[in-house]
XYZ file of N, CA and C in Angstrom:
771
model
N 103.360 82.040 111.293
C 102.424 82.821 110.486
C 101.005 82.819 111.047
N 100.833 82.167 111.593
C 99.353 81.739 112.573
C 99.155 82.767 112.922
N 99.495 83.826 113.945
C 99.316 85.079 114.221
C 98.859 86.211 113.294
N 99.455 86.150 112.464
C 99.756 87.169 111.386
C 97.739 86.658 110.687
N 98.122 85.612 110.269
C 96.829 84.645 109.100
C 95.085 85.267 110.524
N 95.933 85.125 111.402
C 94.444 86.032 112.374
C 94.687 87.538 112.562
N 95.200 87.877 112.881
C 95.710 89.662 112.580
C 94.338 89.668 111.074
N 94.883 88.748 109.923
C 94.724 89.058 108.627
C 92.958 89.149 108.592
N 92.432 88.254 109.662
C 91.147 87.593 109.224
C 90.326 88.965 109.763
N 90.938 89.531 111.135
C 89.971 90.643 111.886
C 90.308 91.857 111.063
N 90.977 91.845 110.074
C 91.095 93.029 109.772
C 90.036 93.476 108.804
N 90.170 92.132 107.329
C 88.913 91.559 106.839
C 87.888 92.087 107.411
N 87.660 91.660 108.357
C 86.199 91.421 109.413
C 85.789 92.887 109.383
N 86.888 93.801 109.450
C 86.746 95.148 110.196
C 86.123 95.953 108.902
N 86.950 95.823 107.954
C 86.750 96.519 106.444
C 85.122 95.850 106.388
N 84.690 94.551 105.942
C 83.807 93.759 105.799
C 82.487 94.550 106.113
N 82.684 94.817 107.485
C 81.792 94.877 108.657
C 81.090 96.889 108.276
N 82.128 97.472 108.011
C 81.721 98.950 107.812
C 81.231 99.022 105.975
N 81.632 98.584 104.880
C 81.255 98.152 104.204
C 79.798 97.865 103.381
N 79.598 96.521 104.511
C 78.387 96.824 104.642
C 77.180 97.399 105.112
N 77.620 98.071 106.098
C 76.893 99.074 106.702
C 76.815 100.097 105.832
N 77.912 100.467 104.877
C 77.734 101.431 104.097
C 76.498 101.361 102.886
N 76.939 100.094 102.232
C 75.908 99.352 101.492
C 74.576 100.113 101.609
N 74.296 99.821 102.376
C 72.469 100.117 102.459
C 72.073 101.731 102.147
N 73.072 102.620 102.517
C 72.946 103.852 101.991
C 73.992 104.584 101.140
N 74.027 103.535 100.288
C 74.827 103.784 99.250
C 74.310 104.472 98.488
N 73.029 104.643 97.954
C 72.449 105.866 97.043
C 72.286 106.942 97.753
N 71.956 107.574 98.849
C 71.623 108.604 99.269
C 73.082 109.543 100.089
N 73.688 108.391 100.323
C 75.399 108.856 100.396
C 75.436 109.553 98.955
N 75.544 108.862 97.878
C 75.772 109.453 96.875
C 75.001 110.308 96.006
N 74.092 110.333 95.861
C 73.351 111.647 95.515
C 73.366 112.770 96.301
N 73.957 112.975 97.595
C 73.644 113.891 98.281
C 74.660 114.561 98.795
N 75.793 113.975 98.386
C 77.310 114.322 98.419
C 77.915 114.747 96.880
N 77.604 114.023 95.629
C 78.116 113.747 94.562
C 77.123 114.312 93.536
N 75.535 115.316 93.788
C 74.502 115.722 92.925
C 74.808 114.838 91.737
N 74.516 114.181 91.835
C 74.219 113.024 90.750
C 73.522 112.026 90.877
N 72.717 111.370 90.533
C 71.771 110.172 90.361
C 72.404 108.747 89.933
N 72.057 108.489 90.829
C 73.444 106.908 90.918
C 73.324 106.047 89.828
N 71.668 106.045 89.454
C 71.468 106.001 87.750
C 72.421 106.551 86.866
N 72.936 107.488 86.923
C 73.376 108.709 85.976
C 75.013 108.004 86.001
N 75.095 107.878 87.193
C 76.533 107.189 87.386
C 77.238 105.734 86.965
N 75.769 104.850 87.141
C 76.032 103.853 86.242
C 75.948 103.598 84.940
N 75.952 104.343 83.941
C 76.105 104.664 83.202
C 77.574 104.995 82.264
N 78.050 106.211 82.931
C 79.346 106.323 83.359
C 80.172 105.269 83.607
N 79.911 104.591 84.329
C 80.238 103.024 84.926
C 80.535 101.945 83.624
N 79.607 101.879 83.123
C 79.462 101.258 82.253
C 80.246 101.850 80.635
N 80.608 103.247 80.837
C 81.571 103.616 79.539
C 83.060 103.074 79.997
N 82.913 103.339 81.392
C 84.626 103.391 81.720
C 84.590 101.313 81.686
N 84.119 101.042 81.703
C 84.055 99.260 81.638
C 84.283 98.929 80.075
N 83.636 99.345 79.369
C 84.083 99.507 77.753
C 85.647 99.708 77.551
N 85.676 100.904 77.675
C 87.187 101.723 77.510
C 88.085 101.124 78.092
N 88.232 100.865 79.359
C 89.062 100.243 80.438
C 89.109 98.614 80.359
N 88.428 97.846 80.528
C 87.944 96.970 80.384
C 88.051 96.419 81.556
N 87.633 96.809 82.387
C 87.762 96.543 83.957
C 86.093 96.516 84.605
N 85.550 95.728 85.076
C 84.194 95.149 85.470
C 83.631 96.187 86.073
N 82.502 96.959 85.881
C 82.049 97.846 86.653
C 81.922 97.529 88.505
N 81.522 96.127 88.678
C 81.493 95.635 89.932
C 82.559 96.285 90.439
N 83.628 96.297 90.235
C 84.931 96.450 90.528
C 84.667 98.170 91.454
N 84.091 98.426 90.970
C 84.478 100.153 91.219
C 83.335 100.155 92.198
N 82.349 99.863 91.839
C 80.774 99.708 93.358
C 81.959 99.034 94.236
N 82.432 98.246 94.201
C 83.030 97.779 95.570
C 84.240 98.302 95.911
N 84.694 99.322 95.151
C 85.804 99.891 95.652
C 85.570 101.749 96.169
N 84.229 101.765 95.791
C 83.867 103.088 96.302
C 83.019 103.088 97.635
N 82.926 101.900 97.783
C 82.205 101.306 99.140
C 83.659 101.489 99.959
N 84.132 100.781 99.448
C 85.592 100.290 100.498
C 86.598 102.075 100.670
N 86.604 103.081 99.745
C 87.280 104.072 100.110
C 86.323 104.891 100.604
N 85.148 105.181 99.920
C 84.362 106.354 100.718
C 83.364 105.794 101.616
N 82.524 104.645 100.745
C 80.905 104.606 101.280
C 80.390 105.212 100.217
N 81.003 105.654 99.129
C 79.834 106.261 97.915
C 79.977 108.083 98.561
N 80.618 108.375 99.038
C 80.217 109.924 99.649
C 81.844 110.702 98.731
N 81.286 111.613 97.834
C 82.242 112.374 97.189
C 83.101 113.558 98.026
N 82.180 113.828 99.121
C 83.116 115.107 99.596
C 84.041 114.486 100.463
N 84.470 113.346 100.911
C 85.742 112.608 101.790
C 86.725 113.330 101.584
N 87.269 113.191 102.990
C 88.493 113.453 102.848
C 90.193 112.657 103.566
N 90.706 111.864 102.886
C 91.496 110.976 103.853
C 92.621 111.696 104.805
N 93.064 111.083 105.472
C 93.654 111.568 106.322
C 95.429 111.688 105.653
N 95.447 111.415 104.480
C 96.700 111.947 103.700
C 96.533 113.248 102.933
N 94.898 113.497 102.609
C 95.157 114.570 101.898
C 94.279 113.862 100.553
N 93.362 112.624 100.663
C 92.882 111.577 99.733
C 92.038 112.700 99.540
N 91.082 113.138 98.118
C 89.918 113.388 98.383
C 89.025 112.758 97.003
N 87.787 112.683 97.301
C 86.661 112.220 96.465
C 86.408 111.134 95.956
N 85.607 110.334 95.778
C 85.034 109.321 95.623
C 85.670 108.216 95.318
N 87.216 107.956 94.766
C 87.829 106.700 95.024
C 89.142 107.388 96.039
N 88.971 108.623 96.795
C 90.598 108.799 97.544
C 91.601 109.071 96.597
N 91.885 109.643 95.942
C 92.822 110.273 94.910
C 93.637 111.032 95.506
N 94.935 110.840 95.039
C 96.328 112.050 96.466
C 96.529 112.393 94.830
N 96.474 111.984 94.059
C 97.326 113.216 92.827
C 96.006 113.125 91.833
N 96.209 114.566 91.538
C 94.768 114.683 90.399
C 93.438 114.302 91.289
N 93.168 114.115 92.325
C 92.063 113.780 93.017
C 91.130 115.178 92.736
N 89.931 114.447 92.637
C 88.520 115.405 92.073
C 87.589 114.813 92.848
N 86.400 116.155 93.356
C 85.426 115.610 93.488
C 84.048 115.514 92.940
N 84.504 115.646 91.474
C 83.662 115.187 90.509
C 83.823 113.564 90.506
N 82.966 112.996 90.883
C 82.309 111.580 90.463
C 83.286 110.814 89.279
N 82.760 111.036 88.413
C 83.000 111.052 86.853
C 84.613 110.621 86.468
N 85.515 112.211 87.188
C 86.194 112.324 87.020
C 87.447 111.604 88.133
N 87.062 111.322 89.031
C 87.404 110.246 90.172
C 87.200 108.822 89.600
N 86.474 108.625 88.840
C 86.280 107.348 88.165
C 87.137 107.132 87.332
N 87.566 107.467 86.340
C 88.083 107.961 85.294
C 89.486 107.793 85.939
N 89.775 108.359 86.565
C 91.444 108.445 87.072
C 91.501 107.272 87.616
N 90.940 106.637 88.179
C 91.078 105.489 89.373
C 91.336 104.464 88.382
N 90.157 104.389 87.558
C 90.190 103.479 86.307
C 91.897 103.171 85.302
N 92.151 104.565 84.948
C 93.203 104.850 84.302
C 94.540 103.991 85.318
N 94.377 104.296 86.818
C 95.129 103.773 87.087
C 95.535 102.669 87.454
N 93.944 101.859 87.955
C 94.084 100.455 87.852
C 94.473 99.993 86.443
N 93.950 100.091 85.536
C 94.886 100.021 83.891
C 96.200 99.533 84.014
N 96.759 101.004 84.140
C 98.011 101.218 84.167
C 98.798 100.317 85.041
N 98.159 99.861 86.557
C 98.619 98.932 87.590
C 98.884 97.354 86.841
N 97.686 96.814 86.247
C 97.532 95.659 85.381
C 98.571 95.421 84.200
N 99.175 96.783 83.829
C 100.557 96.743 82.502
C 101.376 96.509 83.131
N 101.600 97.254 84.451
C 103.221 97.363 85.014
C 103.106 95.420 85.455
N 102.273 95.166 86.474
C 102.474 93.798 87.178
C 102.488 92.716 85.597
N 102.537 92.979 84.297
C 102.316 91.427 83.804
C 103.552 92.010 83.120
N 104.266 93.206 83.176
C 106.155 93.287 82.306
C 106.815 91.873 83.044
N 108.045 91.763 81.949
C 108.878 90.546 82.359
C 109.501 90.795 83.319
N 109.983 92.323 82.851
C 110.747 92.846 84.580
C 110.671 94.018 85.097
N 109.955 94.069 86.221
C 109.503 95.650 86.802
C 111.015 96.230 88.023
N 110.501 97.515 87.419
C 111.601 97.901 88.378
C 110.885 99.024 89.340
N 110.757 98.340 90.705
C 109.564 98.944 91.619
C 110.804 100.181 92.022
N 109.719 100.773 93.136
C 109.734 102.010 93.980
C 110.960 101.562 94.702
N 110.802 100.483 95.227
C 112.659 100.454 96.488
C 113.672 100.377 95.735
N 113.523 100.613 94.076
C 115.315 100.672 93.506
C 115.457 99.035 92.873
N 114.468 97.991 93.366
C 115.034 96.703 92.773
C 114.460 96.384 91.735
N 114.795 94.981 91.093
C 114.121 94.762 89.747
C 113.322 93.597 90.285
N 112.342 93.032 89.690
C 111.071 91.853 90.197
C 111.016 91.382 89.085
N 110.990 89.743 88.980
C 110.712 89.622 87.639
C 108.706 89.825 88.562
N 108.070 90.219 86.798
C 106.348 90.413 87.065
C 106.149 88.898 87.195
N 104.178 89.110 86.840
C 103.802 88.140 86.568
C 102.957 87.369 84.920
N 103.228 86.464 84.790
C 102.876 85.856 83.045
C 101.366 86.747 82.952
N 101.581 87.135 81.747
C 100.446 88.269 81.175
C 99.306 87.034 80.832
N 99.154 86.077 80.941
C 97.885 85.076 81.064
C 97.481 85.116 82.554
N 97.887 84.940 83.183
C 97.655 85.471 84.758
C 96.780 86.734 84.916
N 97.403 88.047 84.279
C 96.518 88.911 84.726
C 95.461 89.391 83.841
N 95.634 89.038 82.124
C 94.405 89.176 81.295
C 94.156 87.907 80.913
N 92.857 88.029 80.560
C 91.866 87.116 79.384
C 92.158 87.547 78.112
N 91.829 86.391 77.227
C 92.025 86.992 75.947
C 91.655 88.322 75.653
N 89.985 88.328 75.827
C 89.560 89.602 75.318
C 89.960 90.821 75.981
N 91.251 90.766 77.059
C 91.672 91.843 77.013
C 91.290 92.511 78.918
N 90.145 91.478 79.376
C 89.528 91.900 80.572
C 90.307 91.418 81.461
N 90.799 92.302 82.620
C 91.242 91.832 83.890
C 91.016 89.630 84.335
N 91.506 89.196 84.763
C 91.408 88.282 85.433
C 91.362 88.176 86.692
N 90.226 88.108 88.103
C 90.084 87.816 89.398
C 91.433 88.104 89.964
N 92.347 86.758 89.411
C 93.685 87.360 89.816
C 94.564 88.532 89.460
N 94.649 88.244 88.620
C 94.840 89.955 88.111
C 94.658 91.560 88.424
N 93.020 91.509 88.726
C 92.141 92.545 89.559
C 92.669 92.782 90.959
N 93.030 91.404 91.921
C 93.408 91.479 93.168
C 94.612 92.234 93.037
N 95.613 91.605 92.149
C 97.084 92.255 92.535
C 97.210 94.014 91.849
N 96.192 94.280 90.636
C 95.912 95.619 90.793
C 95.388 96.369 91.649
N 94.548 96.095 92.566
C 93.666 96.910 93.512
C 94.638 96.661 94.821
N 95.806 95.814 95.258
C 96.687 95.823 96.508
C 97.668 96.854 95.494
N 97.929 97.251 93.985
C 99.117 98.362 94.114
C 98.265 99.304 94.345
N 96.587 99.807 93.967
C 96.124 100.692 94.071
C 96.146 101.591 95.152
N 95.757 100.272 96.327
C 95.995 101.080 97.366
C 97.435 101.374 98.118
N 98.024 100.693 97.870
C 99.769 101.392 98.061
C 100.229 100.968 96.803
N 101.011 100.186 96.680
C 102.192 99.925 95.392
C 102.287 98.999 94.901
N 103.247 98.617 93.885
C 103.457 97.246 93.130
C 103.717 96.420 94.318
N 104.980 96.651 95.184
C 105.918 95.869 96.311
C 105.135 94.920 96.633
N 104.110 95.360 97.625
C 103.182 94.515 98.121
C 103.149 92.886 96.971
N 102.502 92.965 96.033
C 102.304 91.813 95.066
C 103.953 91.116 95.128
N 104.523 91.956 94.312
C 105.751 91.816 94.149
C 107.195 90.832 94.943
N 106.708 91.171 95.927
C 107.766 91.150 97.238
C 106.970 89.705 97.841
N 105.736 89.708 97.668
C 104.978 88.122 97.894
C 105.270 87.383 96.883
N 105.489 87.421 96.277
C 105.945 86.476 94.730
C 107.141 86.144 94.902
N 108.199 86.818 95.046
C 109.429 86.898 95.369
C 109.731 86.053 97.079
N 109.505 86.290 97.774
C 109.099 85.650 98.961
C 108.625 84.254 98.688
N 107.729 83.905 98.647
C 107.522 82.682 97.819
C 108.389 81.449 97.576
N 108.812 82.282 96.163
C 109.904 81.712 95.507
C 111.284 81.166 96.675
N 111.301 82.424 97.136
C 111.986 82.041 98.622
C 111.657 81.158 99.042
N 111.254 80.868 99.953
C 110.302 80.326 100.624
C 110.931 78.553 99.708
N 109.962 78.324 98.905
C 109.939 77.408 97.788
C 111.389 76.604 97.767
N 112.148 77.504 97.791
C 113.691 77.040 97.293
C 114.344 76.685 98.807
N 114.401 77.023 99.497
C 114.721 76.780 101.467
C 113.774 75.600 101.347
N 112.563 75.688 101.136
C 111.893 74.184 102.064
C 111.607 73.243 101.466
N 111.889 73.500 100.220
C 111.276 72.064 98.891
C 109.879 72.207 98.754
N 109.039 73.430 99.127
C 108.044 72.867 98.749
C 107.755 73.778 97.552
N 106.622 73.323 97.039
C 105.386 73.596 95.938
C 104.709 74.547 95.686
N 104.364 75.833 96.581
C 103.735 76.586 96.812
C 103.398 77.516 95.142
N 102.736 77.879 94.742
C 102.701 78.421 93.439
C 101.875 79.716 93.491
N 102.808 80.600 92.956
C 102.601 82.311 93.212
C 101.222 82.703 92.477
N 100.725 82.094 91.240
C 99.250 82.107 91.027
C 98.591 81.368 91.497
N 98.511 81.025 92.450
C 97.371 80.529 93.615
C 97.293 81.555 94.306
N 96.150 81.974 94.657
C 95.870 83.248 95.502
C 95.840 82.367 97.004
N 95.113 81.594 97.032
C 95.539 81.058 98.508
C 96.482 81.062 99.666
N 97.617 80.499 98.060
C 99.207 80.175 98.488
C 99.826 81.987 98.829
N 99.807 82.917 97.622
C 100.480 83.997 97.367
C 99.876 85.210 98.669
N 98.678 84.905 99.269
C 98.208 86.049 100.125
C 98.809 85.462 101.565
N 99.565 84.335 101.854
C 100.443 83.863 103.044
C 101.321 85.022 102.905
N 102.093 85.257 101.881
C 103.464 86.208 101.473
C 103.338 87.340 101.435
N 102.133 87.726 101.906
C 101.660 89.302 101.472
C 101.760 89.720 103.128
N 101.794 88.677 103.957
C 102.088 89.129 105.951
C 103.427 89.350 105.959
N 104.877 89.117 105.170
C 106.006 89.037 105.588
C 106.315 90.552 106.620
N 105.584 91.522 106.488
C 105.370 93.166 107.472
C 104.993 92.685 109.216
N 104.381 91.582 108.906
C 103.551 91.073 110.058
C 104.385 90.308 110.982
N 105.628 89.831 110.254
C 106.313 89.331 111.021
C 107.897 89.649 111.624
N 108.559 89.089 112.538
C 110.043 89.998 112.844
C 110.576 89.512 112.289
N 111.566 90.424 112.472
C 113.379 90.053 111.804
C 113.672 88.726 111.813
N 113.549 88.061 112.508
C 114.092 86.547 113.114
C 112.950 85.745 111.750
N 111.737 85.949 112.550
C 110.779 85.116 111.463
C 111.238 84.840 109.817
N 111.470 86.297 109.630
C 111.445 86.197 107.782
C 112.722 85.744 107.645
N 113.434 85.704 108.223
C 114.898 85.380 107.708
C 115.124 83.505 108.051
N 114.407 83.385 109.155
C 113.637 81.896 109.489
C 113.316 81.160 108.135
N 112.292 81.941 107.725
C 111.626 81.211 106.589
C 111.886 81.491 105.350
N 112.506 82.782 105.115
C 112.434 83.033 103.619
C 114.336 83.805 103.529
N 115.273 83.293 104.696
C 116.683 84.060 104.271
C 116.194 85.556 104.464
N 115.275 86.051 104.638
C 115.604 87.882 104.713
C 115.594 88.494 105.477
N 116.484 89.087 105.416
C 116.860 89.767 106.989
C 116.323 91.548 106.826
N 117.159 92.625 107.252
C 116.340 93.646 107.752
C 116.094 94.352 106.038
N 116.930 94.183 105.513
C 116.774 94.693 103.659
C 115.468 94.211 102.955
N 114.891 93.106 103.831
C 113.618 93.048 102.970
C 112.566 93.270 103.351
N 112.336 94.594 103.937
C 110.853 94.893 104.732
C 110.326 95.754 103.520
N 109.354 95.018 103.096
C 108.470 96.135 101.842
C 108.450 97.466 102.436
N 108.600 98.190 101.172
C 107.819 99.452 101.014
C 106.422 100.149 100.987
N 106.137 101.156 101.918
C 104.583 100.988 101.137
C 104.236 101.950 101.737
N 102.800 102.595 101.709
C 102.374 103.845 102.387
C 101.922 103.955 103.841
N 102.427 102.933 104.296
C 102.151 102.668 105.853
C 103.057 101.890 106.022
N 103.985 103.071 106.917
C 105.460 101.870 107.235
C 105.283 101.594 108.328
N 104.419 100.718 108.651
C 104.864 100.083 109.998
C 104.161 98.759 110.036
N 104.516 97.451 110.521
C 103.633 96.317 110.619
C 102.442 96.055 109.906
N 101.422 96.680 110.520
C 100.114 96.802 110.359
C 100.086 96.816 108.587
N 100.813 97.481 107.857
C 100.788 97.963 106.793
C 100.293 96.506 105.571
N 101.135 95.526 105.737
C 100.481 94.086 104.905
C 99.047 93.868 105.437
N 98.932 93.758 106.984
C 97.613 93.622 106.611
C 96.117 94.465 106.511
N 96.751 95.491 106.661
C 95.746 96.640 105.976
C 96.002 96.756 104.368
N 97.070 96.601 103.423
C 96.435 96.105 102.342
C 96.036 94.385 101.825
N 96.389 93.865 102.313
C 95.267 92.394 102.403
C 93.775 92.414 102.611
N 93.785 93.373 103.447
C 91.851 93.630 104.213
C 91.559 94.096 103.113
N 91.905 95.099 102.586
C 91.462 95.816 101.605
C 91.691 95.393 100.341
N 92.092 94.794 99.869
C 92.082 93.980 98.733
C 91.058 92.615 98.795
N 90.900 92.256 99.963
C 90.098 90.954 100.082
C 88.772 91.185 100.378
N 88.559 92.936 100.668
C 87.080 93.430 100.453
C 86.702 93.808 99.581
N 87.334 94.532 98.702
C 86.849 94.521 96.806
C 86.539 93.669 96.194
N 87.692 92.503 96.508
C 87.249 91.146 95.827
C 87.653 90.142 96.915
N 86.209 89.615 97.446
C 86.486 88.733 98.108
C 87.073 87.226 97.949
N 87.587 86.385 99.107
C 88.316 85.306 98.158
C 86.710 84.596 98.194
N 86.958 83.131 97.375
C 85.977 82.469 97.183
C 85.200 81.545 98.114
N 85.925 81.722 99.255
C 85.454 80.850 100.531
C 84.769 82.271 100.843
N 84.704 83.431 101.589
C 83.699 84.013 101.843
C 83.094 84.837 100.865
N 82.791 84.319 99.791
C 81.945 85.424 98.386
C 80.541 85.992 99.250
N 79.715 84.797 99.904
C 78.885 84.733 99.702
C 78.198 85.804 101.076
N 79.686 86.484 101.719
C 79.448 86.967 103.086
C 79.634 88.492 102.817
N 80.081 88.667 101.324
C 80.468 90.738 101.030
C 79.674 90.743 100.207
N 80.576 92.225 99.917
C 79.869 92.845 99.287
C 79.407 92.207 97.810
N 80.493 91.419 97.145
C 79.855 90.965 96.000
C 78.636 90.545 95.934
N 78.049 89.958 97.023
C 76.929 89.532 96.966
C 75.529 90.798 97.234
N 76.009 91.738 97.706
C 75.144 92.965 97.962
C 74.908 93.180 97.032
N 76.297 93.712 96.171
C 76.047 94.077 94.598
C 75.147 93.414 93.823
N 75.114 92.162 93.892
C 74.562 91.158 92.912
C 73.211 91.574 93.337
N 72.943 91.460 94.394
C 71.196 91.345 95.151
C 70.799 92.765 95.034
N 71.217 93.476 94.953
C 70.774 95.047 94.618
C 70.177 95.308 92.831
N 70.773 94.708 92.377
C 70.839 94.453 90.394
C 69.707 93.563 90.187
N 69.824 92.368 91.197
C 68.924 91.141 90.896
C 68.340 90.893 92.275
N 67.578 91.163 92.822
C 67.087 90.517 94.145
C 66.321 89.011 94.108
N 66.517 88.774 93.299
C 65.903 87.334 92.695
C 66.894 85.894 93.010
N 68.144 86.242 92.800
C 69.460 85.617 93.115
C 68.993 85.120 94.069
N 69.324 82.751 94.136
C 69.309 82.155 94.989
C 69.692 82.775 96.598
N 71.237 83.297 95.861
C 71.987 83.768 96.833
C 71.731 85.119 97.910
N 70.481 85.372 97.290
C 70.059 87.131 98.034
C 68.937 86.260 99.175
N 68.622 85.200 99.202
C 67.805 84.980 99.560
C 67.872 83.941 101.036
């Protein structure tokens, strides 16, 4: 996995690295693409955080990570406007919010059922609905991560690492525990590795290569990068964007400084 765990880190690096470059002209990207006042937008921001109950942070760092804040994008599937939308995609602001929102939602119901029945035809058991909400109803860190890796492709991804795992777990005696994000983002490379490897470590042979919107290798860890740039893990917080966000709101923050 050594290979794969560095594959994982430059990819990080790569997302990370444009990101923040975007950062700094994040308002004028967006007013000048999106006629709207980024004022005007947080606002907006702040209804769909009510309704949804999903952290406004969440969406500044995920409109960094799909556009840069620029509404007229266009991905190379056919994505367009301000969070990359392939169905119902708008490039109204507002209304790109709104859907994205709806569907991270919707991502957070399916992953905490007892038993999901994903896109490749199989059944998964999910994960314990304390895992992915708080009482009051708000996403949990963990929670948020494994919604924003189906966002950008599918349940599988989460899914198929949990499951793997468990694998894993039962072959070697060990301990490893699927709500540890530490432990569970090892299982999210099984794409990264060959035939021989996974069946090495976890019994699976060619039937268990996830599904996902990039079939080929690369595909785990391009959604790992991208999940670990929305929300970074807690060993580098202090190196993304969360911390932009924070220092943009508060420039006062120990940490901006």
């Amino acid at each position: 996995l050594a290979p794969a765990l560095g594959h994982a880190a430059e990819t990080r690096k790569r997302f990370s690295n444009r990101t923040n470059k975007d950062f700094k002209h994040l308002r004028s990207n967006f007013e000048k693409s999106c006629g709207m006042k980024l004022s005007t937008f947080d606002r907006h921001l702040k209804e769909v955080e009510t309704q949804f109950k999903i952290p406004k942070e969440v969406f500044y760092s995920m409109m960094l990570q799909e556009t840069g804040g620029r509404c007229d994008k266009t991905g190379p599937a056919g994505e367009i406007g301000l969070f990359q939308r392939l169905t119902g995609g708008s490039r109204d602001p507002v209304k790109s919010l709104r859907l994205a929102a709806k569907d991270l939602r919707d991502k957070l119901e399916i992953l905490s059922q007892k038993n999901i029945r994903a896109k490749d035809g199989s059944t998964y058991k999910g994960f314990a609905v304390e895992s992915i909400f708080r009482k009051n109803g708000m996403p949990t860190e963990f929670g948020m991560r494994l919604a924003i890796s189906a966002y950008n492709s599918n349940e599988l991804w989460a899914l198929r690492a949990k499951s793997d795992l468990n694998k894993f777990n039962g072959k070697h005696g060990t301990k490893l525990s699927a709500y540890n994000w530490e432990d569970l983002r090892v299982f999210y490379l099984r794409r990264a590795l060959t035939e021989k490897d996974r069946k090495r470590l976890m019994d699976d042979g060619p039937t268990g290569r996830a599904v996902g919107t990039v079939d080929n290798p690369k595909g785990s860890l391009i959604n790992l990068g991208y999940m670990e740039n929305v929300i970074p893990r807690q060993t580098e917080r202090k190196q993304t964007i969360f911390k932009t966000v924070a220092c943009w709101k508060n420039p006062t923050l120990t940490l901006c400084k």
